[in-house]
Each structure stands twice: as structure tokens, then as C-alpha cells.
Coordinates of C-alpha atoms (C1' of nucleotides) in Angstrom, one line a residue:
Chain U
M1 CA 59.3 56.6 34.9
Q2 CA 61.1 57.0 38.2
S3 CA 62.3 54.0 40.1
I4 CA 61.8 54.4 43.8
C5 CA 62.2 52.6 47.1
I6 CA 59.1 51.7 49.1
S7 CA 60.4 53.7 52.0
H8 CA 59.9 56.9 49.8
V9 CA 56.4 56.2 48.5
A10 CA 54.9 59.1 50.5
E11 CA 56.8 61.6 48.5
H12 CA 55.3 60.3 45.2
V13 CA 51.6 60.2 45.8
G14 CA 49.7 60.5 42.5
E15 CA 52.8 59.7 40.4
E16 CA 53.3 56.7 38.3
V17 CA 56.5 55.0 39.6
E18 CA 58.4 51.8 39.2
L19 CA 59.2 49.5 42.2
Q20 CA 61.6 46.6 42.2
G21 CA 61.1 43.9 44.8
W22 CA 59.9 40.5 45.9
V23 CA 56.4 39.0 46.4
Y24 CA 55.7 38.8 50.2
N25 CA 52.2 37.5 49.8
K26 CA 49.5 37.3 47.2
R27 CA 45.7 37.3 47.5
S28 CA 43.4 36.9 44.6
S29 CA 39.7 37.6 44.2
G30 CA 38.8 36.6 40.6
S31 CA 39.6 39.6 38.6
L32 CA 41.5 41.5 41.3
V33 CA 44.9 40.4 42.5
F34 CA 46.5 41.9 45.6
L35 CA 50.3 41.7 45.6
I36 CA 52.1 42.5 48.8
V37 CA 55.6 43.4 47.7
R38 CA 58.7 44.2 49.8
D39 CA 61.9 45.7 48.5
G40 CA 64.1 45.7 51.7
T41 CA 63.0 49.2 52.6
G42 CA 59.4 48.5 53.2
F43 CA 56.2 46.8 52.2
I44 CA 53.4 48.0 49.9
Q45 CA 50.2 46.4 48.5
G46 CA 49.8 46.5 44.8
V47 CA 46.3 46.2 43.4
V48 CA 46.1 44.6 40.0
A49 CA 42.7 44.9 38.4
K50 CA 41.7 42.9 35.3
G51 CA 41.2 45.3 32.4
E52 CA 43.4 48.0 33.9
V53 CA 46.7 46.3 33.0
P54 CA 47.6 44.5 29.8
D55 CA 46.1 41.0 29.8
E56 CA 49.5 39.3 29.7
D57 CA 50.5 41.3 32.8
F58 CA 47.3 40.1 34.6
Q59 CA 48.0 36.5 33.7
A60 CA 51.6 36.9 34.9
C61 CA 50.2 37.4 38.4
D62 CA 48.9 33.8 38.3
E63 CA 52.5 32.6 38.0
L64 CA 53.8 34.7 40.9
T65 CA 54.8 32.7 43.9
Q66 CA 56.0 33.9 47.4
E67 CA 59.4 35.6 47.0
S68 CA 59.3 35.8 43.2
S69 CA 61.2 38.9 42.1
L70 CA 59.5 41.4 39.9
V71 CA 59.3 45.0 38.6
L72 CA 56.0 46.6 39.4
R73 CA 54.7 49.8 37.8
G74 CA 51.8 51.8 39.1
I75 CA 50.4 55.0 40.6
I76 CA 50.9 55.6 44.3
K77 CA 47.7 56.3 46.2
A78 CA 47.0 57.2 49.8
D79 CA 44.5 54.6 51.0
K80 CA 43.2 54.2 54.6
R81 CA 42.6 50.4 54.0
A82 CA 46.3 49.8 53.5
P83 CA 48.4 49.1 56.7
S84 CA 51.1 51.6 55.7
G85 CA 48.5 54.1 54.4
Y86 CA 49.7 53.8 50.8
E87 CA 48.8 51.5 47.9
L88 CA 50.0 51.0 44.4
S89 CA 47.4 51.0 41.6
V90 CA 49.3 48.7 39.3
T91 CA 49.7 49.5 35.7
G92 CA 52.4 47.0 34.8
V93 CA 53.7 43.7 36.2
E94 CA 57.0 42.3 35.0
P95 CA 58.1 39.1 36.7
L96 CA 61.9 38.7 36.8
H97 CA 62.2 35.3 38.4
I98 CA 59.5 32.9 39.6
A99 CA 60.6 31.5 43.0
E100 CA 60.5 27.8 43.8
E101 CA 58.1 26.7 46.5
Y102 CA 59.2 28.9 49.4
P103 CA 60.0 27.0 52.6
I104 CA 59.1 29.7 55.0
S105 CA 55.4 30.4 55.3
L106 CA 53.7 33.3 57.0
K107 CA 52.6 30.9 59.7
K108 CA 54.4 29.7 62.7
H109 CA 57.7 27.8 62.5
G110 CA 60.1 26.2 64.9
V111 CA 63.5 27.6 65.7
D112 CA 65.5 24.7 64.4
F113 CA 63.7 24.9 61.0
L114 CA 64.1 28.6 60.7
M115 CA 67.8 28.4 61.6
D116 CA 68.3 25.9 58.8
W117 CA 66.8 28.5 56.5
R118 CA 68.5 31.5 58.1
H119 CA 69.6 32.9 54.7
L120 CA 65.9 33.2 53.8
W121 CA 64.6 33.9 57.3
L122 CA 66.4 37.3 57.2
R123 CA 63.8 38.4 54.7
T124 CA 61.0 38.4 57.3
P125 CA 60.0 41.8 58.7
R126 CA 61.0 40.8 62.2
Q127 CA 64.5 39.7 61.3
A128 CA 65.0 42.7 59.0
A129 CA 63.9 45.0 61.9
I130 CA 66.5 43.4 64.2
L131 CA 69.3 43.8 61.6
R132 CA 68.4 47.5 61.2
I133 CA 68.5 48.1 64.9
R134 CA 71.8 46.2 65.1
H135 CA 73.1 48.5 62.4
E136 CA 71.9 51.6 64.4
I137 CA 73.5 50.3 67.6
I138 CA 76.9 49.8 65.9
G139 CA 76.6 53.2 64.2
A140 CA 75.8 54.9 67.5
I141 CA 78.7 53.3 69.3
R142 CA 81.1 54.4 66.6
T143 CA 79.7 57.9 66.5
F144 CA 79.9 58.3 70.2
L145 CA 83.5 57.1 70.5
D146 CA 84.6 59.1 67.4
Q147 CA 83.0 62.3 68.8
R148 CA 85.1 61.7 72.0
E149 CA 88.2 61.5 69.9
F150 CA 88.8 57.8 70.3
V151 CA 90.8 56.2 67.5
L152 CA 89.7 52.9 66.0
V153 CA 92.6 50.5 66.1
D154 CA 92.1 47.0 64.7
A155 CA 93.3 44.1 66.9
P156 CA 94.6 40.9 65.3
I157 CA 92.2 37.9 65.0
L158 CA 94.9 35.3 64.8
T159 CA 96.8 35.3 68.1
P160 CA 99.7 33.2 69.5
S161 CA 98.1 32.4 72.8
A162 CA 95.2 33.0 75.1
C163 CA 94.6 36.6 76.1
E164 CA 93.3 35.6 79.5
G165 CA 94.4 32.0 79.7
T166 CA 91.1 30.8 81.1
T167 CA 88.5 30.2 78.4
T168 CA 88.7 27.6 75.7
L169 CA 90.0 29.0 72.4
F170 CA 89.5 27.8 68.8
S171 CA 92.8 26.7 67.4
T172 CA 93.9 26.7 63.8
D173 CA 97.0 25.6 61.9
Y174 CA 99.4 28.4 61.4
F175 CA 102.1 27.1 59.1
D176 CA 104.2 24.9 61.4
S177 CA 102.6 26.1 64.6
T178 CA 99.2 26.7 66.2
A179 CA 97.4 30.0 66.3
Y180 CA 94.2 30.8 68.2
L181 CA 91.2 32.9 67.2
S182 CA 91.1 36.0 69.3
Q183 CA 88.9 36.0 72.4
S184 CA 89.6 39.7 73.1
G185 CA 91.5 42.6 71.5
Q186 CA 92.1 44.2 74.9
L187 CA 95.7 43.5 75.5
Y188 CA 96.5 44.9 72.1
M189 CA 94.4 47.9 72.9
E190 CA 96.4 48.6 76.0
A191 CA 99.5 48.9 73.7
A192 CA 97.5 51.2 71.3
A193 CA 96.3 53.3 74.2
M194 CA 99.9 54.0 75.2
A195 CA 100.4 55.2 71.7
L196 CA 97.2 57.2 71.0
G197 CA 95.6 57.9 74.4
K198 CA 92.0 56.8 73.7
V199 CA 91.4 53.9 71.4
Y200 CA 88.9 51.1 70.6
C201 CA 88.7 48.0 68.6
F202 CA 85.5 46.6 67.1
G203 CA 85.6 43.1 65.8
P204 CA 84.6 39.5 66.1
T205 CA 85.5 37.4 69.1
F206 CA 85.6 33.6 69.4
R207 CA 85.0 31.4 72.4
A208 CA 85.0 27.7 72.2
E209 CA 83.0 27.2 75.4
K210 CA 80.3 24.6 75.1
S211 CA 77.6 26.9 76.3
K212 CA 74.0 26.1 75.3
T213 CA 72.1 29.1 76.5
R214 CA 70.1 32.0 75.2
R215 CA 73.0 34.3 76.0
H216 CA 75.9 32.6 74.2
L217 CA 77.4 32.5 70.8
T218 CA 80.7 31.0 69.8
E219 CA 81.4 33.9 67.5
F220 CA 80.3 37.4 68.6
W221 CA 81.2 41.0 68.2
M222 CA 82.6 43.2 70.8
V223 CA 83.6 46.9 71.1
E224 CA 86.6 47.3 73.4
P225 CA 87.6 50.9 74.3
E226 CA 90.8 51.4 76.3
M227 CA 91.9 54.7 77.8
A228 CA 95.3 55.8 79.2
W229 CA 95.2 58.0 82.4
V230 CA 91.6 56.9 83.3
D231 CA 90.7 55.2 86.5
L232 CA 87.7 52.9 87.4
E233 CA 85.3 55.8 88.0
G234 CA 86.2 57.5 84.7
N235 CA 85.7 54.2 83.0
L236 CA 82.2 53.7 84.4
K237 CA 81.2 57.2 83.5
L238 CA 82.1 56.6 79.9
Q239 CA 80.2 53.3 79.9
E240 CA 77.0 54.8 81.2
E241 CA 77.1 57.7 78.8
L242 CA 77.8 55.3 75.9
V243 CA 75.0 52.9 76.7
S244 CA 72.5 55.7 77.3
Y245 CA 73.5 57.4 74.0
V246 CA 73.0 54.2 72.1
V247 CA 69.6 53.4 73.6
Q248 CA 68.3 57.0 73.1
R249 CA 69.5 57.0 69.5
V250 CA 67.7 53.7 68.7
L251 CA 64.5 55.2 70.3
E252 CA 64.8 58.2 68.0
Q253 CA 65.9 56.5 64.8
R254 CA 64.4 53.1 64.9
R255 CA 61.0 53.5 66.5
D256 CA 59.2 51.7 63.7
E257 CA 61.5 48.7 64.1
L258 CA 60.9 48.6 67.8
V259 CA 57.2 48.6 67.1
T260 CA 57.6 45.7 64.7
L261 CA 59.3 43.8 67.5
E262 CA 56.6 44.8 70.0
R263 CA 59.3 46.1 72.3
D264 CA 58.0 47.9 75.4
T265 CA 59.8 51.2 74.8
G266 CA 58.8 52.7 78.1
K267 CA 61.5 50.6 79.8
L268 CA 64.1 52.0 77.4
E269 CA 63.1 55.7 77.8
N270 CA 64.5 55.7 81.3
I271 CA 68.0 54.6 80.3
K272 CA 69.9 57.8 81.2
P273 CA 73.0 58.4 83.4
P274 CA 73.9 57.9 86.1
F275 CA 73.5 54.2 86.5
P276 CA 73.5 52.7 90.0
R277 CA 76.8 51.4 91.3
I278 CA 76.9 48.6 93.8
S279 CA 79.9 46.8 95.1
Y280 CA 80.3 43.0 94.9
D281 CA 79.9 42.9 98.7
E282 CA 76.5 44.8 98.4
A283 CA 75.5 42.5 95.6
V284 CA 76.1 39.4 97.7
E285 CA 73.9 41.1 100.5
I286 CA 71.1 41.8 98.0
L287 CA 71.2 38.2 96.8
N288 CA 71.1 36.8 100.4
K289 CA 68.3 39.2 101.3
N290 CA 66.3 37.9 98.3
G291 CA 66.6 34.4 99.4
V292 CA 69.4 33.4 97.1
E293 CA 72.1 31.3 98.8
F294 CA 75.4 32.8 97.6
E295 CA 78.8 32.7 99.1
W296 CA 81.3 35.5 98.9
G297 CA 84.0 34.6 96.4
N298 CA 81.9 33.0 93.8
D299 CA 81.0 34.5 90.5
F300 CA 77.3 35.3 89.7
G301 CA 75.3 32.9 87.5
G302 CA 72.6 34.0 85.1
G303 CA 69.9 33.8 87.7
D304 CA 71.9 35.8 90.2
E305 CA 72.4 38.6 87.6
T306 CA 68.7 38.7 86.9
V307 CA 67.9 39.1 90.6
L308 CA 70.5 41.9 91.0
A309 CA 69.3 43.7 87.9
E310 CA 65.6 43.5 89.0
Q311 CA 66.4 45.7 91.9
F312 CA 66.9 48.7 89.6
G313 CA 65.0 50.0 86.6
L314 CA 68.4 50.8 85.0
P315 CA 71.5 48.9 84.0
V316 CA 73.6 48.4 87.2
F317 CA 77.3 48.4 87.7
V318 CA 78.7 45.7 90.1
H319 CA 82.2 46.8 91.0
R320 CA 85.1 45.5 93.1
Y321 CA 84.8 41.7 92.4
P322 CA 87.1 39.4 94.3
T323 CA 90.5 39.6 92.7
D324 CA 90.7 35.8 92.5
I325 CA 87.7 35.4 90.1
K326 CA 88.8 38.1 87.7
A327 CA 91.4 38.2 84.9
F328 CA 95.1 38.3 85.8
Y329 CA 95.5 42.0 84.6
M330 CA 92.9 43.5 86.9
K331 CA 94.3 46.1 89.3
P332 CA 93.7 45.3 93.0
D333 CA 92.0 48.0 95.1
P334 CA 94.9 49.7 96.9
D335 CA 92.7 49.9 100.1
R336 CA 91.6 46.2 99.9
P337 CA 93.7 44.0 97.6
E338 CA 91.4 41.0 97.9
V339 CA 89.0 42.9 95.6
C340 CA 89.9 44.5 92.3
L341 CA 89.0 47.7 90.4
S342 CA 86.8 45.8 88.0
A343 CA 83.1 46.3 87.1
D344 CA 80.5 44.6 85.1
L345 CA 77.4 46.3 83.8
L346 CA 74.2 44.2 84.1
A347 CA 71.4 45.0 81.8
P348 CA 67.8 45.1 83.1
E349 CA 65.0 42.6 82.4
G350 CA 67.2 39.6 82.8
Y351 CA 69.6 40.2 79.9
G352 CA 72.7 39.9 82.2
E353 CA 76.2 41.1 81.7
I354 CA 76.6 43.4 78.7
V355 CA 79.8 45.0 79.7
G356 CA 82.9 43.8 81.5
G357 CA 85.8 46.0 82.3
G358 CA 88.1 47.6 84.8
Q359 CA 91.3 49.3 85.6
R360 CA 94.5 47.4 84.6
I361 CA 97.6 46.6 86.6
D362 CA 100.2 49.3 85.9
D363 CA 102.9 48.0 88.3
P364 CA 105.4 45.8 86.4
E365 CA 106.3 43.6 89.4
L366 CA 102.7 42.8 90.3
L367 CA 101.9 42.0 86.6
D368 CA 104.8 39.6 86.5
L369 CA 103.6 38.0 89.7
R370 CA 100.1 37.6 88.3
I371 CA 101.3 36.0 85.1
R372 CA 103.2 33.4 87.2
E373 CA 100.3 32.8 89.6
H374 CA 98.0 32.2 86.6
D375 CA 100.5 29.7 85.0
L376 CA 100.6 31.8 81.8
P377 CA 103.5 31.3 79.4
K378 CA 105.8 34.2 80.3
E379 CA 107.4 34.5 76.8
A380 CA 104.1 35.1 75.2
Y381 CA 103.5 38.2 77.4
V382 CA 106.9 39.9 77.1
W383 CA 105.5 42.5 74.8
Y384 CA 102.5 43.1 77.2
T385 CA 104.7 43.5 80.3
D386 CA 106.9 45.9 78.3
L387 CA 104.0 48.3 78.4
R388 CA 104.7 48.7 82.1
K389 CA 108.4 49.2 81.6
F390 CA 108.3 52.1 79.3
G391 CA 106.2 54.8 80.9
S392 CA 103.5 52.9 82.7
V393 CA 100.3 54.9 83.5
P394 CA 97.0 54.1 85.1
H395 CA 94.6 52.9 82.4
S396 CA 91.2 51.3 82.0
G397 CA 88.9 49.9 79.5
F398 CA 86.0 47.6 78.9
G399 CA 84.3 45.3 76.4
L400 CA 80.7 45.6 75.4
G401 CA 79.1 42.6 73.8
I402 CA 77.2 43.8 70.7
E403 CA 74.7 40.9 70.5
R404 CA 73.7 41.0 74.2
A405 CA 73.1 44.7 73.8
V406 CA 71.0 44.1 70.7
A407 CA 69.1 41.4 72.4
W408 CA 68.3 43.7 75.4
I409 CA 67.4 46.8 73.3
C410 CA 65.2 44.7 71.0
G411 CA 63.7 42.7 73.8
L412 CA 64.5 39.3 72.2
D413 CA 64.4 36.1 74.1
H414 CA 67.4 34.6 72.4
I415 CA 70.8 36.1 71.3
R416 CA 70.8 34.0 68.1
E417 CA 68.4 36.4 66.3
T418 CA 70.8 39.4 66.9
I419 CA 73.5 38.4 64.4
P420 CA 72.8 37.6 60.7
F421 CA 74.5 34.1 60.8
P422 CA 74.9 32.9 64.3
R423 CA 77.6 30.5 65.3
L424 CA 76.4 28.2 68.1
L425 CA 77.5 25.0 69.7
N426 CA 76.4 22.4 67.1
R427 CA 75.6 25.0 64.4
I428 CA 77.8 26.4 61.8
Y429 CA 75.3 26.3 58.9
P430 CA 74.4 28.4 57.1
Chain C
rU1 C1' 80.9 17.4 80.2
rC2 C1' 76.3 17.1 83.1
rC3 C1' 70.8 17.7 84.0
rC4 C1' 65.8 18.4 81.9
rU5 C1' 62.4 18.3 77.5
rG6 C1' 61.4 16.9 72.7
rG7 C1' 61.7 14.3 67.5
rU8 C1' 54.6 12.0 63.5
rA9 C1' 53.1 14.9 55.9
rG10 C1' 57.2 20.5 53.1
rC11 C1' 55.6 23.5 57.9
rU12 C1' 52.8 23.8 62.9
rC13 C1' 50.6 20.2 65.6
rA14 C1' 46.8 16.0 67.1
rA15 C1' 46.3 10.7 67.9
rU16 C1' 48.4 7.3 75.4
rG17 C1' 48.7 -0.2 73.3
rG18 C1' 43.8 -1.3 68.5
rC19 C1' 42.1 1.8 60.8
rA20 C1' 48.0 7.5 60.4
rG21 C1' 44.7 12.7 61.3
rA22 C1' 43.8 18.3 61.0
rG23 C1' 45.2 23.3 59.6
rC24 C1' 48.6 25.8 56.5
rA25 C1' 51.7 25.1 52.1
rA26 C1' 51.4 22.6 47.0
rU27 C1' 48.1 21.4 42.6
rC28 C1' 43.1 22.3 40.2
rG29 C1' 38.5 25.2 40.3
rG30 C1' 35.5 29.7 42.2
rC31 C1' 35.1 34.8 43.8
rU32 C1' 36.1 42.9 41.9
rG33 C1' 38.6 45.1 48.2
rU34 C1' 41.7 41.0 50.2
rU35 C1' 44.5 42.2 55.2
rA36 C1' 48.3 35.2 58.0
rA37 C1' 41.7 36.4 52.7
rC38 C1' 37.8 33.0 51.9
rC39 C1' 35.0 28.5 49.6
rG40 C1' 35.3 23.5 47.1
rA41 C1' 38.3 19.5 45.3
rU42 C1' 43.1 16.6 44.8
rG43 C1' 47.8 14.6 45.9
rG44 C1' 51.1 14.0 50.1
rG45 C1' 53.7 9.1 55.7
rU46 C1' 59.9 3.7 56.5
rU47 C1' 56.0 8.2 63.1
rG48 C1' 64.7 10.4 64.1
rU49 C1' 67.8 5.3 63.8
rA50 C1' 68.6 0.2 65.6
rG51 C1' 67.0 -3.5 68.6
rG52 C1' 63.4 -5.5 72.3
rU53 C1' 58.3 -6.5 74.9
rU54 C1' 53.4 -7.7 72.8
rC55 C1' 48.2 -11.1 69.1
rG56 C1' 49.1 -5.9 67.9
rA57 C1' 53.8 -0.2 69.0
rA58 C1' 53.7 6.7 66.9
rU59 C1' 52.4 5.2 72.0
rC60 C1' 55.9 0.7 76.6
rC61 C1' 61.6 -0.7 77.4
rU62 C1' 67.1 -0.2 75.9
rA63 C1' 71.0 2.0 73.2
rC64 C1' 72.3 5.6 69.8
rC65 C1' 71.6 10.2 66.7
rC66 C1' 69.7 15.1 66.3
rA67 C1' 67.4 19.5 68.4
rG68 C1' 65.8 22.9 72.3
rG69 C1' 66.4 24.9 77.3
rG70 C1' 69.5 25.1 81.6
rA71 C1' 74.3 24.3 84.7
rG72 C1' 79.4 25.3 84.6
rC73 C1' 82.2 29.5 81.8
rC74 C1' 81.6 34.1 79.9
rA75 C1' 80.1 39.3 76.7

RNA sequence: UCCCUGGUAGCUCAAUGGCAGAGCAAUCGGCUGUUAACCGAUGGGUUGUAGGUUCGAAUCCUACCCAGGGAGCCA
């Protein structure tokens, strides 16, 4: 007898097959038992009728609890009464392990409770759908960049000092000195771009900020492309093409999962280049016009980003931020040095900044000056400033936050559901 | 770090100063088409912790702990 996955039952109608899975729910009606079984690829209802299976198999159904593991044999039948359109007419039930009383019921639970049981929460249809979409998004990003001949270059996670010197880092003992968990691979990607042209890193990023919001994690994943010989506009073009490709691929490949999440896919269908571009100056005007008190020179808060993104049905680039509020390596606009060639991409529907990037300083003297102005330890950046001494070229890059992108595409109200085991302020379990 | 909200049965919640409750889950029984099945029965409590006010506190007051949301900062 062939052992198959539930995702493939449609190809085996009329055949007797074997399924391996877990009990999702059980309903009993005297001499009929309905077993809803999941195997990670899907769900199917098995109908166990007394007299049509060996007596011991029928009695075994009594013992089955939610999430017990079992092998189920039966004949696949098309049935309009089944939610998926298919049912299993059970011929054999073989429990493998009877699960203890399962903490997660099919009813409503609070977030704190579910987070404590995150290792089991992942089994629910909604969480599984999110993880599949996350997988699709990551796969799409890598396919897109690979097709454009980017080279994946891994950045170190243990680093000797802050990449940007501003945010709080996690520190760890490194033999007789201190190392920090990376908050960005970008500086290393600049070195790699000078070696290979177009590169990207994809890895975890750590921020010890004490942020307690629906948009923050202390450990998150970021893809950071970096390109030699590319200016700000070339950078934005790549970003809008990448984001559009990812969204369209999820729509094509993960439609069922989006339905499970009750995502309004209409809003995603429109995500195609070009994305609107507004300058920081224009953004300030828009805010003021919408009754938001905002002074030129400040950075946008979460509410400000939502107001800006609401003006367009698409992700929107905000470019040329004040040089003072951006990282030390951002290249000033040659026509207006008080602003820099940076740009953030704000997602629609209030999801905020999903990409931050810009053109980097290529002038060695200016870079040295900025390192001094930002009070950064010069010795730690010698290798970085070397990049401007040995064939400096214009170059640009960006960082795309995976979890924020997943939250937006899935339409989730909190980022913590986008990553299998979220690390949050006050939570490092499980 | 600051501001706001909350903490009652395994879970989700009710009880606003006067007997600690319901639904689900669990256990037992019933049912041949259930769709978060249904019906009947049973067990289940140091009301986050410590103190205070009161004849009487889940309820009011103080401190602390924990959680959630937000600010700052960021992706």
C-alpha cells in the first residue's frame, strides 16, 4: 500500500492508501468516528465506521486524543461534505503515540498563553500558513537576486564593534575581550561588492533596543544587497522590482495560505513597479497638510509612516532624509549636502518601513570626517575606510527586513507571528 | 527608561464591597454524517504576590511581580 501526503490525495481517488499524521480533532457519533488528521501538508477527515474496520482498530479510536500520532489506512473518496472535497474511508487505524492532554484547544486563546506554547502553536493551520509564506518570500528573494547574478556572501555574526554606532548591541564574552552580535552585515557587504560587484547577505540581525511594539523583534532576519557602480536611483529600481516579484510570487504560489489568513489579496495584486518616490521635504509637507505637527529634521514615527503610506496604494520611497539623522556612511546629495542619498521604503496599510538603504560615501576624506563626527573608534573602521583608498567607486545597497515584509504580505497585526521562535523584550522562551 | 491597560478553574471570560460562576477542555455515559458536533452527568479555585482599609475584599488603597499595547530607536 502506498504511503502518501495529504496534499496529494486528489491523485489517489479510489485507491487504498496509508497516511501518517496527527489527530487535529475527533468527533464521535456512537458507531461512527470522524478523525480530522493533519500531516503537515494538509488536513483530511477520516471516517471510521464500526464493522468496517477490525474491532480493535475501532476501539483504538476511543483512546485517540488531540495531537496523538497515528498511521491511517483507507480509501480516498471525493465527497462534497468534506471541506477539502476529499475524505478517507478508513480501513485501518494504528495509533503510534497517545498525546497527553493538549494545551491548545480549537477555541480562542490569549497571546501570552500561545507564546508560552509556541513550539506547539506552530501546528495550527494559521501558523503553518504563515511559515509557508515566509518560506516562499525567502525563496523568492533568493531566486530574484540569483537571477540577477548577485552572489550570496555571508557576513559575520560576531563583530568587534557597532556597525553604525547608534543602536544598542548585545554583547558577549569573546575570550578575553567583548564581541557584539551583528546588527547589520552591510559594511562587510561593501567590501564584498568591491570584490564581486553585486552581492547580498541573508542572516539574522540583533538589536538590544527595548522596543515593545508590534513591529519589533530583538532577533530578526534581513537581506542586504550591495552593488558597486550603482547610484540611488539604480538602488530604488532594484528594490521595487524585488518587492513586486516577491509579492506576485506569493500570490501565485501561496494563494491557499493567504485565504487561510483571510488576507485581502486585492491590495497585493496592485504591487507592481514603479513605486512612488517622494522626498523627505515632500513627506514633511504631506504630514503637515494632514494635520500632523512635524518639524523638518526629525525622524518619522510609526504613526507618521502610516499617514505617509496611506496616501498611495503602493509602497512608497521616501528619499533624501536629513544627513544628520541617518547613518554615518550615507553619501550627501552633492547639490544639497544637508540631505543624503538615502531612501526608506514604507509598506502600505500601516506596516511601516520594510527597507532602508542608500548610496554610500565613496570619498575617503569625508568618510574619515564622519567617523570622527560620530565619535566612532577609528581603529575599528580602518578596514572599512581602506575600501575608499583602493579603487573607490560609487556604490549603494539596502536592507530588507524579512519579518516586516512577511507581516505586511500576510496582513498580520503583530510581527511576532512571522518568525518561528520570536525573540522579544522579556521573551526568550521557547 | 517612560505612559496606558490588564492579571479570577488547564483555556476564554463573568461576578463593582455581601454564598466563587459559565462555556470549552478533562473524566464517565448516550448517539451511524459530524463540520470549533450535540445531549446528560462528574471532578476542578491560596481571585499574580505582600501589606493595608472594612463587620465583610476578586472588587477599594499602597508597593512589587508578570503580561499586553504605545513612545523613544529602528528593519
